Amino acid sequence: MLALPDAAILLGRTAADWRGAVLLAGEALQAAGFVQQSYGARMVGMVEEFGAYIVIAPGLALAHARPGPDVLAPGMSVVTLAEPVVFGHPYNDPVSVVLGLAVITADEHVAGIAELANVFNDPAALGRLGAARSAADVRAVFEAPGVL
């Protein structure tokens, strides 16, 4: 189960580009106490190194980095964007929702990805996140499949 406190939810934000969108996810993780400031830059580095593989579905990116000393606790963040941004994915751009994932161990990473995959098996989940107007709206998307 992943933690998703109010501080980790940013709705209707603006990002100039994919880097800004990923950094917003990192800022939300930091505000919730899951990571130190350096984690956001490490998430950006993953995309710079490996490409837009984090864009896992049309309109949805899952920003993350490997476990490291800057991860204080497992958790996630949710950022919705007022205007979608392009990550460079051949099929799933542009992105309007960025999830941030912070984990301590590789096993937590795999479990977290599996839990999130269950959420997005519901084709309406992304639309519900994009339309969310409150932290409670966001949490409701994740509570039904048992992620939170």
CSV table of N, CA, C and O in Angstrom, one decimal, residues 7-135:
chain,number,residue,atom,x,y,z
A,7,ALA,N,-0.4,16.6,0.8
A,7,ALA,CA,0.8,17.4,0.4
A,7,ALA,C,1.4,16.8,-0.9
A,7,ALA,O,2.1,17.5,-1.6
A,8,ALA,N,1.0,15.5,-1.2
A,8,ALA,CA,1.6,14.8,-2.4
A,8,ALA,C,0.7,15.0,-3.6
A,8,ALA,O,1.0,14.4,-4.6
A,9,ILE,N,-0.3,15.8,-3.5
A,9,ILE,CA,-1.3,15.9,-4.6
A,9,ILE,C,-1.3,17.4,-5.1
A,9,ILE,O,-1.6,18.3,-4.3
A,10,LEU,N,-1.0,17.6,-6.3
A,10,LEU,CA,-0.9,18.9,-7.0
A,10,LEU,C,-1.9,18.9,-8.2
A,10,LEU,O,-1.7,18.1,-9.1
A,11,LEU,N,-2.9,19.7,-8.1
A,11,LEU,CA,-3.9,19.7,-9.2
A,11,LEU,C,-3.9,21.0,-10.0
A,11,LEU,O,-3.7,22.1,-9.5
A,12,GLY,N,-4.0,20.8,-11.3
A,12,GLY,CA,-4.1,21.9,-12.3
A,12,GLY,C,-2.9,22.7,-12.4
A,12,GLY,O,-2.9,23.9,-12.6
A,13,ARG,N,-1.7,22.1,-12.2
A,13,ARG,CA,-0.4,22.8,-12.2
A,13,ARG,C,0.0,23.1,-13.7
A,13,ARG,O,-0.4,22.5,-14.6
A,14,THR,N,1.0,24.0,-13.8
A,14,THR,CA,1.6,24.3,-15.1
A,14,THR,C,3.0,23.9,-15.1
A,14,THR,O,3.8,24.2,-14.2
A,15,ALA,N,3.5,23.3,-16.2
A,15,ALA,CA,4.9,22.9,-16.4
A,15,ALA,C,5.3,23.4,-17.8
A,15,ALA,O,4.5,23.2,-18.8
A,16,ALA,N,6.4,23.9,-18.0
A,16,ALA,CA,6.9,24.4,-19.3
A,16,ALA,C,7.2,23.2,-20.2
A,16,ALA,O,7.1,23.3,-21.4
A,17,ASP,N,7.6,22.1,-19.6
A,17,ASP,CA,8.0,20.9,-20.4
A,17,ASP,C,8.0,19.7,-19.5
A,17,ASP,O,7.6,19.8,-18.3
A,18,TRP,N,8.4,18.6,-20.1
A,18,TRP,CA,8.4,17.3,-19.3
A,18,TRP,C,9.3,17.4,-18.0
A,18,TRP,O,8.9,16.8,-17.0
A,19,ARG,N,10.4,18.1,-18.1
A,19,ARG,CA,11.3,18.2,-17.0
A,19,ARG,C,10.6,18.9,-15.8
A,19,ARG,O,10.6,18.4,-14.7
A,20,GLY,N,9.9,20.0,-16.2
A,20,GLY,CA,9.1,20.7,-15.1
A,20,GLY,C,8.0,19.8,-14.5
A,20,GLY,O,7.8,19.9,-13.3
A,21,ALA,N,7.4,19.0,-15.4
A,21,ALA,CA,6.3,18.1,-14.9
A,21,ALA,C,6.9,17.1,-13.9
A,21,ALA,O,6.3,16.8,-12.9
A,22,VAL,N,8.0,16.5,-14.3
A,22,VAL,CA,8.6,15.5,-13.4
A,22,VAL,C,9.1,16.2,-12.1
A,22,VAL,O,8.9,15.6,-11.0
A,23,LEU,N,9.6,17.4,-12.2
A,23,LEU,CA,10.1,18.1,-11.0
A,23,LEU,C,8.9,18.4,-10.1
A,23,LEU,O,9.1,18.4,-8.8
A,24,LEU,N,7.8,18.7,-10.6
A,24,LEU,CA,6.6,18.9,-9.8
A,24,LEU,C,6.2,17.7,-9.0
A,24,LEU,O,5.9,17.7,-7.8
A,25,ALA,N,6.3,16.5,-9.7
A,25,ALA,CA,6.1,15.2,-9.0
A,25,ALA,C,7.1,15.0,-7.9
A,25,ALA,O,6.7,14.6,-6.8
A,26,GLY,N,8.3,15.4,-8.1
A,26,GLY,CA,9.4,15.3,-7.1
A,26,GLY,C,9.1,16.3,-5.9
A,26,GLY,O,9.3,15.9,-4.8
A,27,GLU,N,8.7,17.5,-6.3
A,27,GLU,CA,8.4,18.5,-5.2
A,27,GLU,C,7.2,18.0,-4.3
A,27,GLU,O,7.2,18.2,-3.1
A,28,ALA,N,6.2,17.4,-4.9
A,28,ALA,CA,5.1,16.8,-4.2
A,28,ALA,C,5.6,15.7,-3.3
A,28,ALA,O,5.1,15.6,-2.1
A,29,LEU,N,6.4,14.8,-3.8
A,29,LEU,CA,7.0,13.7,-2.9
A,29,LEU,C,7.8,14.3,-1.8
A,29,LEU,O,7.7,13.8,-0.6
A,30,GLN,N,8.5,15.4,-2.0
A,30,GLN,CA,9.3,16.0,-1.0
A,30,GLN,C,8.4,16.7,0.0
A,30,GLN,O,8.6,16.5,1.2
A,31,ALA,N,7.4,17.4,-0.4
A,31,ALA,CA,6.5,18.1,0.5
A,31,ALA,C,5.8,17.1,1.4
A,31,ALA,O,5.5,17.4,2.6
A,32,ALA,N,5.6,15.9,1.0
A,32,ALA,CA,4.9,14.8,1.8
A,32,ALA,C,5.9,14.1,2.7
A,32,ALA,O,5.5,13.3,3.5
A,33,GLY,N,7.2,14.4,2.6
A,33,GLY,CA,8.2,13.8,3.4
A,33,GLY,C,8.7,12.5,3.0
A,33,GLY,O,9.4,11.8,3.7
A,34,PHE,N,8.4,12.1,1.7
A,34,PHE,CA,8.9,10.8,1.2
A,34,PHE,C,10.3,10.8,0.7
A,34,PHE,O,11.0,9.8,0.7
A,35,VAL,N,10.8,12.0,0.2
A,35,VAL,CA,12.1,12.1,-0.4
A,35,VAL,C,12.8,13.4,-0.1
A,35,VAL,O,12.1,14.4,0.4
A,36,GLN,N,14.1,13.5,-0.3
A,36,GLN,CA,14.8,14.7,-0.2
A,36,GLN,C,14.8,15.4,-1.6
A,36,GLN,O,14.4,14.8,-2.6
A,37,GLN,N,15.2,16.7,-1.6
A,37,GLN,CA,15.1,17.5,-2.9
A,37,GLN,C,15.8,16.8,-4.0
A,37,GLN,O,15.3,16.9,-5.2
A,38,SER,N,16.9,16.1,-3.8
A,38,SER,CA,17.7,15.6,-4.9
A,38,SER,C,16.9,14.5,-5.7
A,38,SER,O,17.3,14.2,-6.9
A,39,TYR,N,15.9,13.9,-5.2
A,39,TYR,CA,15.1,12.9,-5.8
A,39,TYR,C,14.5,13.4,-7.1
A,39,TYR,O,14.5,12.6,-8.1
A,40,GLY,N,14.0,14.6,-7.2
A,40,GLY,CA,13.4,15.1,-8.4
A,40,GLY,C,14.3,15.1,-9.5
A,40,GLY,O,14.0,14.7,-10.7
A,41,ALA,N,15.5,15.6,-9.3
A,41,ALA,CA,16.6,15.6,-10.3
A,41,ALA,C,17.0,14.2,-10.7
A,41,ALA,O,17.2,13.9,-11.9
A,42,ARG,N,16.9,13.2,-9.8
A,42,ARG,CA,17.2,11.9,-10.2
A,42,ARG,C,16.2,11.3,-11.1
A,42,ARG,O,16.4,10.5,-12.0
A,43,MET,N,14.9,11.7,-10.9
A,43,MET,CA,13.8,11.2,-11.7
A,43,MET,C,14.0,11.8,-13.1
A,43,MET,O,13.8,11.1,-14.1
A,44,VAL,N,14.4,13.1,-13.2
A,44,VAL,CA,14.6,13.7,-14.5
A,44,VAL,C,15.8,12.9,-15.2
A,44,VAL,O,15.7,12.6,-16.4
A,45,GLY,N,16.8,12.6,-14.5
A,45,GLY,CA,18.0,11.9,-15.0
A,45,GLY,C,17.6,10.5,-15.6
A,45,GLY,O,18.1,10.1,-16.6
A,46,MET,N,16.6,9.9,-15.0
A,46,MET,CA,16.1,8.6,-15.6
A,46,MET,C,15.6,8.7,-17.0
A,46,MET,O,15.8,8.0,-17.9
A,47,VAL,N,14.8,9.8,-17.2
A,47,VAL,CA,14.2,10.0,-18.5
A,47,VAL,C,15.3,10.5,-19.5
A,47,VAL,O,15.3,10.0,-20.6
A,48,GLU,N,16.2,11.3,-19.0
A,48,GLU,CA,17.3,11.7,-19.9
A,48,GLU,C,18.2,10.5,-20.3
A,48,GLU,O,18.6,10.4,-21.5
A,49,GLU,N,18.4,9.5,-19.4
A,49,GLU,CA,19.2,8.4,-19.7
A,49,GLU,C,18.4,7.3,-20.5
A,49,GLU,O,19.0,6.8,-21.5
A,50,PHE,N,17.2,7.1,-20.2
A,50,PHE,CA,16.4,5.9,-20.8
A,50,PHE,C,15.3,6.3,-21.7
A,50,PHE,O,14.7,5.5,-22.3
A,51,GLY,N,15.0,7.6,-21.8
A,51,GLY,CA,13.9,8.1,-22.7
A,51,GLY,C,12.6,8.1,-22.0
A,51,GLY,O,12.5,8.0,-20.8
A,52,ALA,N,11.6,8.2,-22.9
A,52,ALA,CA,10.2,8.5,-22.4
A,52,ALA,C,9.5,7.2,-22.0
A,52,ALA,O,8.2,7.1,-22.0
A,53,TYR,N,10.2,6.2,-21.5
A,53,TYR,CA,9.6,4.9,-21.2
A,53,TYR,C,8.6,5.1,-20.0
A,53,TYR,O,7.7,4.3,-19.7
A,54,ILE,N,8.7,6.2,-19.2
A,54,ILE,CA,7.9,6.4,-18.1
A,54,ILE,C,6.5,6.8,-18.5
A,54,ILE,O,5.6,6.9,-17.7
A,55,VAL,N,6.3,7.2,-19.8
A,55,VAL,CA,4.9,7.5,-20.3
A,55,VAL,C,4.2,6.1,-20.5
A,55,VAL,O,4.4,5.5,-21.6
A,56,ILE,N,3.5,5.6,-19.5
A,56,ILE,CA,3.1,4.2,-19.5
A,56,ILE,C,1.7,4.0,-20.2
A,56,ILE,O,1.3,2.9,-20.4
A,57,ALA,N,1.0,5.1,-20.5
A,57,ALA,CA,-0.3,5.0,-21.1
A,57,ALA,C,-0.6,6.4,-21.7
A,57,ALA,O,0.0,7.3,-21.3
A,58,PRO,N,-1.5,6.4,-22.6
A,58,PRO,CA,-1.8,7.7,-23.2
A,58,PRO,C,-2.2,8.8,-22.1
A,58,PRO,O,-3.1,8.6,-21.3
A,59,GLY,N,-1.4,9.8,-22.0
A,59,GLY,CA,-1.6,10.9,-21.1
A,59,GLY,C,-1.1,10.7,-19.7
A,59,GLY,O,-1.3,11.6,-18.8
A,60,LEU,N,-0.4,9.6,-19.4
A,60,LEU,CA,0.0,9.2,-18.1
A,60,LEU,C,1.5,8.9,-18.0
A,60,LEU,O,2.0,8.0,-18.8
A,61,ALA,N,2.2,9.6,-17.1
A,61,ALA,CA,3.6,9.3,-16.9
A,61,ALA,C,3.8,8.8,-15.4
A,61,ALA,O,3.1,9.4,-14.5
A,62,LEU,N,4.7,7.9,-15.2
A,62,LEU,CA,5.0,7.4,-13.9
A,62,LEU,C,6.5,7.7,-13.7
A,62,LEU,O,7.4,7.0,-14.1
A,63,ALA,N,6.7,8.9,-13.0
A,63,ALA,CA,8.1,9.3,-12.7
A,63,ALA,C,8.6,8.6,-11.5
A,63,ALA,O,7.9,8.5,-10.5
A,64,HIS,N,9.9,8.2,-11.6
A,64,HIS,CA,10.5,7.4,-10.5
A,64,HIS,C,12.0,7.4,-10.7
A,64,HIS,O,12.5,7.7,-11.8
A,65,ALA,N,12.7,7.0,-9.7
A,65,ALA,CA,14.2,6.8,-9.8
A,65,ALA,C,14.4,5.5,-9.0
A,65,ALA,O,13.6,5.1,-8.2
A,66,ARG,N,15.7,5.0,-9.1
A,66,ARG,CA,16.0,3.9,-8.3
A,66,ARG,C,16.0,4.2,-6.8
A,66,ARG,O,16.2,5.4,-6.4
A,67,PRO,N,15.8,3.2,-6.0
A,67,PRO,CA,16.0,3.5,-4.5
A,67,PRO,C,17.3,4.1,-4.2
A,67,PRO,O,18.3,3.7,-4.9
A,68,GLY,N,17.4,5.0,-3.3
A,68,GLY,CA,18.6,5.6,-2.9
A,68,GLY,C,18.5,6.3,-1.5
A,68,GLY,O,17.4,6.3,-0.9
A,69,PRO,N,19.6,6.8,-1.0
A,69,PRO,CA,19.6,7.5,0.3
A,69,PRO,C,18.7,8.7,0.4
A,69,PRO,O,18.3,9.1,1.5
A,70,ASP,N,18.3,9.3,-0.8
A,70,ASP,CA,17.4,10.4,-0.7
A,70,ASP,C,15.9,10.0,-0.6
A,70,ASP,O,15.0,10.9,-0.6
A,71,VAL,N,15.6,8.7,-0.6
A,71,VAL,CA,14.2,8.2,-0.4
A,71,VAL,C,14.1,7.9,1.1
A,71,VAL,O,14.8,7.1,1.7
A,72,LEU,N,13.2,8.7,1.7
A,72,LEU,CA,13.0,8.6,3.2
A,72,LEU,C,11.9,7.6,3.6
A,72,LEU,O,12.0,7.0,4.7
A,73,ALA,N,10.9,7.4,2.7
A,73,ALA,CA,9.8,6.5,3.0
A,73,ALA,C,9.1,6.2,1.6
A,73,ALA,O,9.1,7.1,0.7
A,74,PRO,N,8.5,5.1,1.5
A,74,PRO,CA,7.8,4.8,0.3
A,74,PRO,C,6.5,5.6,0.2
A,74,PRO,O,5.8,5.9,1.2
A,75,GLY,N,6.2,6.1,-1.0
A,75,GLY,CA,5.0,6.9,-1.2
A,75,GLY,C,4.8,7.3,-2.7
A,75,GLY,O,5.7,7.0,-3.5
A,76,MET,N,3.7,8.0,-2.9
A,76,MET,CA,3.6,8.5,-4.3
A,76,MET,C,3.0,9.9,-4.3
A,76,MET,O,2.5,10.3,-3.3
A,77,SER,N,3.1,10.5,-5.4
A,77,SER,CA,2.5,11.8,-5.6
A,77,SER,C,1.7,11.8,-6.9
A,77,SER,O,1.9,10.9,-7.8
A,78,VAL,N,0.7,12.7,-7.0
A,78,VAL,CA,-0.1,12.8,-8.2
A,78,VAL,C,-0.1,14.3,-8.6
A,78,VAL,O,-0.4,15.2,-7.8
A,79,VAL,N,0.3,14.6,-9.9
A,79,VAL,CA,0.2,15.9,-10.4
A,79,VAL,C,-0.6,15.9,-11.6
A,79,VAL,O,-0.4,15.1,-12.6
A,80,THR,N,-1.6,16.8,-11.7
A,80,THR,CA,-2.4,17.0,-12.9
A,80,THR,C,-2.0,18.3,-13.5
A,80,THR,O,-1.7,19.3,-12.8
A,81,LEU,N,-1.9,18.3,-14.8
A,81,LEU,CA,-1.4,19.5,-15.5
A,81,LEU,C,-2.5,20.2,-16.2
A,81,LEU,O,-3.4,19.6,-16.9
A,82,ALA,N,-2.5,21.6,-16.1
A,82,ALA,CA,-3.5,22.4,-16.8
A,82,ALA,C,-3.4,22.2,-18.3
A,82,ALA,O,-4.4,22.2,-19.0
A,83,GLU,N,-2.2,22.2,-18.8
A,83,GLU,CA,-1.9,21.9,-20.2
A,83,GLU,C,-1.0,20.8,-20.3
A,83,GLU,O,0.1,20.7,-19.7
A,84,PRO,N,-1.3,19.8,-21.1
A,84,PRO,CA,-0.4,18.6,-21.3
A,84,PRO,C,0.9,19.0,-21.8
A,84,PRO,O,1.1,20.0,-22.5
A,85,VAL,N,1.9,18.2,-21.5
A,85,VAL,CA,3.3,18.4,-22.0
A,85,VAL,C,3.8,17.1,-22.8
A,85,VAL,O,3.3,16.0,-22.5
A,86,VAL,N,4.7,17.3,-23.7
A,86,VAL,CA,5.2,16.3,-24.5
A,86,VAL,C,6.5,15.7,-23.9
A,86,VAL,O,7.4,16.5,-23.5
A,87,PHE,N,6.6,14.4,-23.7
A,87,PHE,CA,7.7,13.7,-23.2
A,87,PHE,C,8.6,13.1,-24.3
A,87,PHE,O,9.7,12.7,-24.1
A,88,GLY,N,8.0,13.0,-25.5
A,88,GLY,CA,8.8,12.4,-26.6
A,88,GLY,C,8.4,10.9,-26.8
A,88,GLY,O,9.1,10.2,-27.5
A,89,HIS,N,7.3,10.5,-26.2
A,89,HIS,CA,6.8,9.1,-26.4
A,89,HIS,C,6.1,9.0,-27.8
A,89,HIS,O,5.3,9.8,-28.1
A,90,PRO,N,6.4,7.9,-28.6
A,90,PRO,CA,5.8,7.8,-29.9
A,90,PRO,C,4.3,7.7,-29.9
A,90,PRO,O,3.7,8.0,-30.9
A,91,TYR,N,3.7,7.1,-28.9
A,91,TYR,CA,2.3,6.8,-28.9
A,91,TYR,C,1.5,7.5,-27.8
A,91,TYR,O,0.3,7.8,-28.0
A,92,ASN,N,2.1,7.7,-26.6
A,92,ASN,CA,1.3,8.1,-25.4
A,92,ASN,C,1.4,9.6,-25.1
A,92,ASN,O,0.8,10.0,-24.1
A,93,ASP,N,2.0,10.4,-25.9
A,93,ASP,CA,2.0,11.9,-25.6
A,93,ASP,C,0.8,12.5,-26.1
A,93,ASP,O,0.1,11.9,-27.0
A,94,PRO,N,0.4,13.7,-25.6
A,94,PRO,CA,1.0,14.4,-24.5
A,94,PRO,C,0.5,13.9,-23.2
A,94,PRO,O,-0.5,13.2,-23.1
A,95,VAL,N,1.2,14.3,-22.1
A,95,VAL,CA,0.9,13.8,-20.8
A,95,VAL,C,0.2,14.9,-20.0
A,95,VAL,O,0.6,16.0,-19.9
A,96,SER,N,-0.9,14.5,-19.3
A,96,SER,CA,-1.7,15.4,-18.5
A,96,SER,C,-1.7,15.0,-17.0
A,96,SER,O,-2.0,15.8,-16.1
A,97,VAL,N,-1.2,13.8,-16.7
A,97,VAL,CA,-1.1,13.3,-15.3
A,97,VAL,C,0.2,12.7,-15.1
A,97,VAL,O,0.6,11.8,-15.9
A,98,VAL,N,0.9,13.1,-14.1
A,98,VAL,CA,2.2,12.6,-13.7
A,98,VAL,C,2.1,12.0,-12.3
A,98,VAL,O,1.8,12.7,-11.4
A,99,LEU,N,2.4,10.7,-12.2
A,99,LEU,CA,2.5,10.1,-10.9
A,99,LEU,C,4.0,10.0,-10.5
A,99,LEU,O,4.8,9.7,-11.3
A,100,GLY,N,4.3,10.3,-9.3
A,100,GLY,CA,5.6,10.2,-8.7
A,100,GLY,C,5.7,9.0,-7.8
A,100,GLY,O,4.7,8.8,-7.0
A,101,LEU,N,6.7,8.2,-7.9
A,101,LEU,CA,6.8,7.0,-7.1
A,101,LEU,C,8.2,7.0,-6.4
A,101,LEU,O,9.2,7.2,-7.1
A,102,ALA,N,8.1,6.8,-5.1
A,102,ALA,CA,9.4,6.7,-4.3
A,102,ALA,C,9.3,5.4,-3.5
A,102,ALA,O,8.3,5.1,-2.8
A,103,VAL,N,10.4,4.6,-3.6
A,103,VAL,CA,10.4,3.4,-2.9
A,103,VAL,C,11.8,3.2,-2.3
A,103,VAL,O,12.8,3.8,-2.7
A,104,ILE,N,11.9,2.4,-1.3
A,104,ILE,CA,13.1,2.1,-0.5
A,104,ILE,C,13.9,0.9,-1.2
A,104,ILE,O,15.1,0.9,-1.2
A,105,THR,N,13.1,-0.1,-1.6
A,105,THR,CA,13.7,-1.3,-2.1
A,105,THR,C,13.2,-1.6,-3.5
A,105,THR,O,12.1,-1.2,-3.9
A,106,ALA,N,13.9,-2.5,-4.2
A,106,ALA,CA,13.5,-2.9,-5.6
A,106,ALA,C,12.2,-3.7,-5.5
A,106,ALA,O,11.3,-3.6,-6.4
A,107,ASP,N,12.0,-4.5,-4.4
A,107,ASP,CA,10.7,-5.2,-4.3
A,107,ASP,C,9.5,-4.3,-4.1
A,107,ASP,O,8.5,-4.5,-4.7
A,108,GLU,N,9.7,-3.2,-3.4
A,108,GLU,CA,8.6,-2.2,-3.3
A,108,GLU,C,8.3,-1.5,-4.6
A,108,GLU,O,7.2,-1.2,-4.9
A,109,HIS,N,9.4,-1.4,-5.4
A,109,HIS,CA,9.2,-0.8,-6.8
A,109,HIS,C,8.3,-1.7,-7.6
A,109,HIS,O,7.3,-1.2,-8.2
A,110,VAL,N,8.6,-3.0,-7.6
A,110,VAL,CA,7.8,-3.9,-8.4
A,110,VAL,C,6.3,-4.0,-7.9
A,110,VAL,O,5.4,-3.9,-8.6
A,111,ALA,N,6.2,-4.0,-6.5
A,111,ALA,CA,4.9,-4.1,-5.9
A,111,ALA,C,4.1,-2.8,-6.2
A,111,ALA,O,2.9,-2.8,-6.6
A,112,GLY,N,4.8,-1.6,-6.2
A,112,GLY,CA,4.1,-0.4,-6.4
A,112,GLY,C,3.6,-0.3,-7.9
A,112,GLY,O,2.5,0.2,-8.1
A,113,ILE,N,4.4,-0.7,-8.8
A,113,ILE,CA,4.0,-0.7,-10.2
A,113,ILE,C,2.8,-1.6,-10.4
A,113,ILE,O,1.9,-1.2,-11.1
A,114,ALA,N,2.9,-2.8,-9.8
A,114,ALA,CA,1.8,-3.7,-10.0
A,114,ALA,C,0.5,-3.1,-9.4
A,114,ALA,O,-0.6,-3.2,-10.0
A,115,GLU,N,0.5,-2.5,-8.3
A,115,GLU,CA,-0.6,-1.9,-7.7
A,115,GLU,C,-1.2,-0.8,-8.6
A,115,GLU,O,-2.4,-0.7,-8.8
A,116,LEU,N,-0.3,0.0,-9.1
A,116,LEU,CA,-0.8,1.1,-10.0
A,116,LEU,C,-1.3,0.6,-11.3
A,116,LEU,O,-2.3,1.1,-11.8
A,117,ALA,N,-0.8,-0.5,-11.8
A,117,ALA,CA,-1.3,-1.1,-13.0
A,117,ALA,C,-2.8,-1.5,-12.8
A,117,ALA,O,-3.6,-1.4,-13.7
A,118,ASN,N,-3.1,-2.0,-11.6
A,118,ASN,CA,-4.5,-2.4,-11.3
A,118,ASN,C,-5.4,-1.2,-11.4
A,118,ASN,O,-6.5,-1.3,-11.9
A,119,VAL,N,-5.0,0.0,-11.0
A,119,VAL,CA,-5.8,1.2,-11.1
A,119,VAL,C,-6.1,1.5,-12.5
A,119,VAL,O,-7.3,1.7,-12.9
A,120,PHE,N,-5.1,1.4,-13.4
A,120,PHE,CA,-5.2,1.9,-14.8
A,120,PHE,C,-5.7,0.8,-15.7
A,120,PHE,O,-5.9,1.0,-16.9
A,121,ASN,N,-6.1,-0.4,-15.1
A,121,ASN,CA,-6.9,-1.4,-15.9
A,121,ASN,C,-8.2,-0.8,-16.2
A,121,ASN,O,-8.9,-1.3,-17.1
A,122,ASP,N,-8.7,0.1,-15.3
A,122,ASP,CA,-10.0,0.8,-15.5
A,122,ASP,C,-9.7,1.9,-16.5
A,122,ASP,O,-9.0,2.9,-16.1
A,123,PRO,N,-10.3,1.9,-17.7
A,123,PRO,CA,-10.0,2.9,-18.7
A,123,PRO,C,-10.5,4.3,-18.2
A,123,PRO,O,-10.0,5.3,-18.8
A,124,ALA,N,-11.4,4.4,-17.3
A,124,ALA,CA,-11.9,5.7,-16.8
A,124,ALA,C,-11.0,6.3,-15.8
A,124,ALA,O,-11.2,7.5,-15.4
A,125,ALA,N,-10.1,5.6,-15.2
A,125,ALA,CA,-9.3,6.1,-14.1
A,125,ALA,C,-8.5,7.4,-14.5
A,125,ALA,O,-8.5,8.3,-13.7
A,126,LEU,N,-7.9,7.4,-15.6
A,126,LEU,CA,-7.1,8.6,-16.0
A,126,LEU,C,-8.0,9.8,-16.2
A,126,LEU,O,-7.6,10.9,-15.7
A,127,GLY,N,-9.1,9.6,-16.8
A,127,GLY,CA,-10.1,10.7,-16.9
A,127,GLY,C,-10.5,11.2,-15.5
A,127,GLY,O,-10.7,12.5,-15.3
A,128,ARG,N,-10.8,10.3,-14.6
A,128,ARG,CA,-11.2,10.7,-13.3
A,128,ARG,C,-10.1,11.5,-12.6
A,128,ARG,O,-10.3,12.5,-11.9
A,129,LEU,N,-8.8,11.1,-12.8
A,129,LEU,CA,-7.7,11.8,-12.2
A,129,LEU,C,-7.6,13.2,-12.8
A,129,LEU,O,-7.5,14.2,-12.1
A,130,GLY,N,-7.7,13.3,-14.1
A,130,GLY,CA,-7.6,14.6,-14.8
A,130,GLY,C,-8.7,15.6,-14.4
A,130,GLY,O,-8.5,16.8,-14.3
A,131,ALA,N,-9.9,15.0,-14.0
A,131,ALA,CA,-11.0,15.8,-13.6
A,131,ALA,C,-11.1,16.1,-12.1
A,131,ALA,O,-11.9,16.9,-11.7
A,132,ALA,N,-10.2,15.5,-11.4
A,132,ALA,CA,-10.2,15.7,-9.9
A,132,ALA,C,-10.0,17.1,-9.5
A,132,ALA,O,-9.2,17.9,-10.1
A,133,ARG,N,-10.9,17.5,-8.5
A,133,ARG,CA,-10.8,18.9,-8.0
A,133,ARG,C,-10.4,19.0,-6.6
A,133,ARG,O,-10.2,20.0,-6.0
A,134,SER,N,-10.1,17.8,-6.0
A,134,SER,CA,-9.7,17.8,-4.6
A,134,SER,C,-8.8,16.5,-4.3
A,134,SER,O,-8.8,15.6,-5.1
A,135,ALA,N,-8.1,16.5,-3.2
A,135,ALA,CA,-7.3,15.4,-2.8
A,135,ALA,C,-8.2,14.2,-2.6
A,135,ALA,O,-7.8,13.0,-3.0
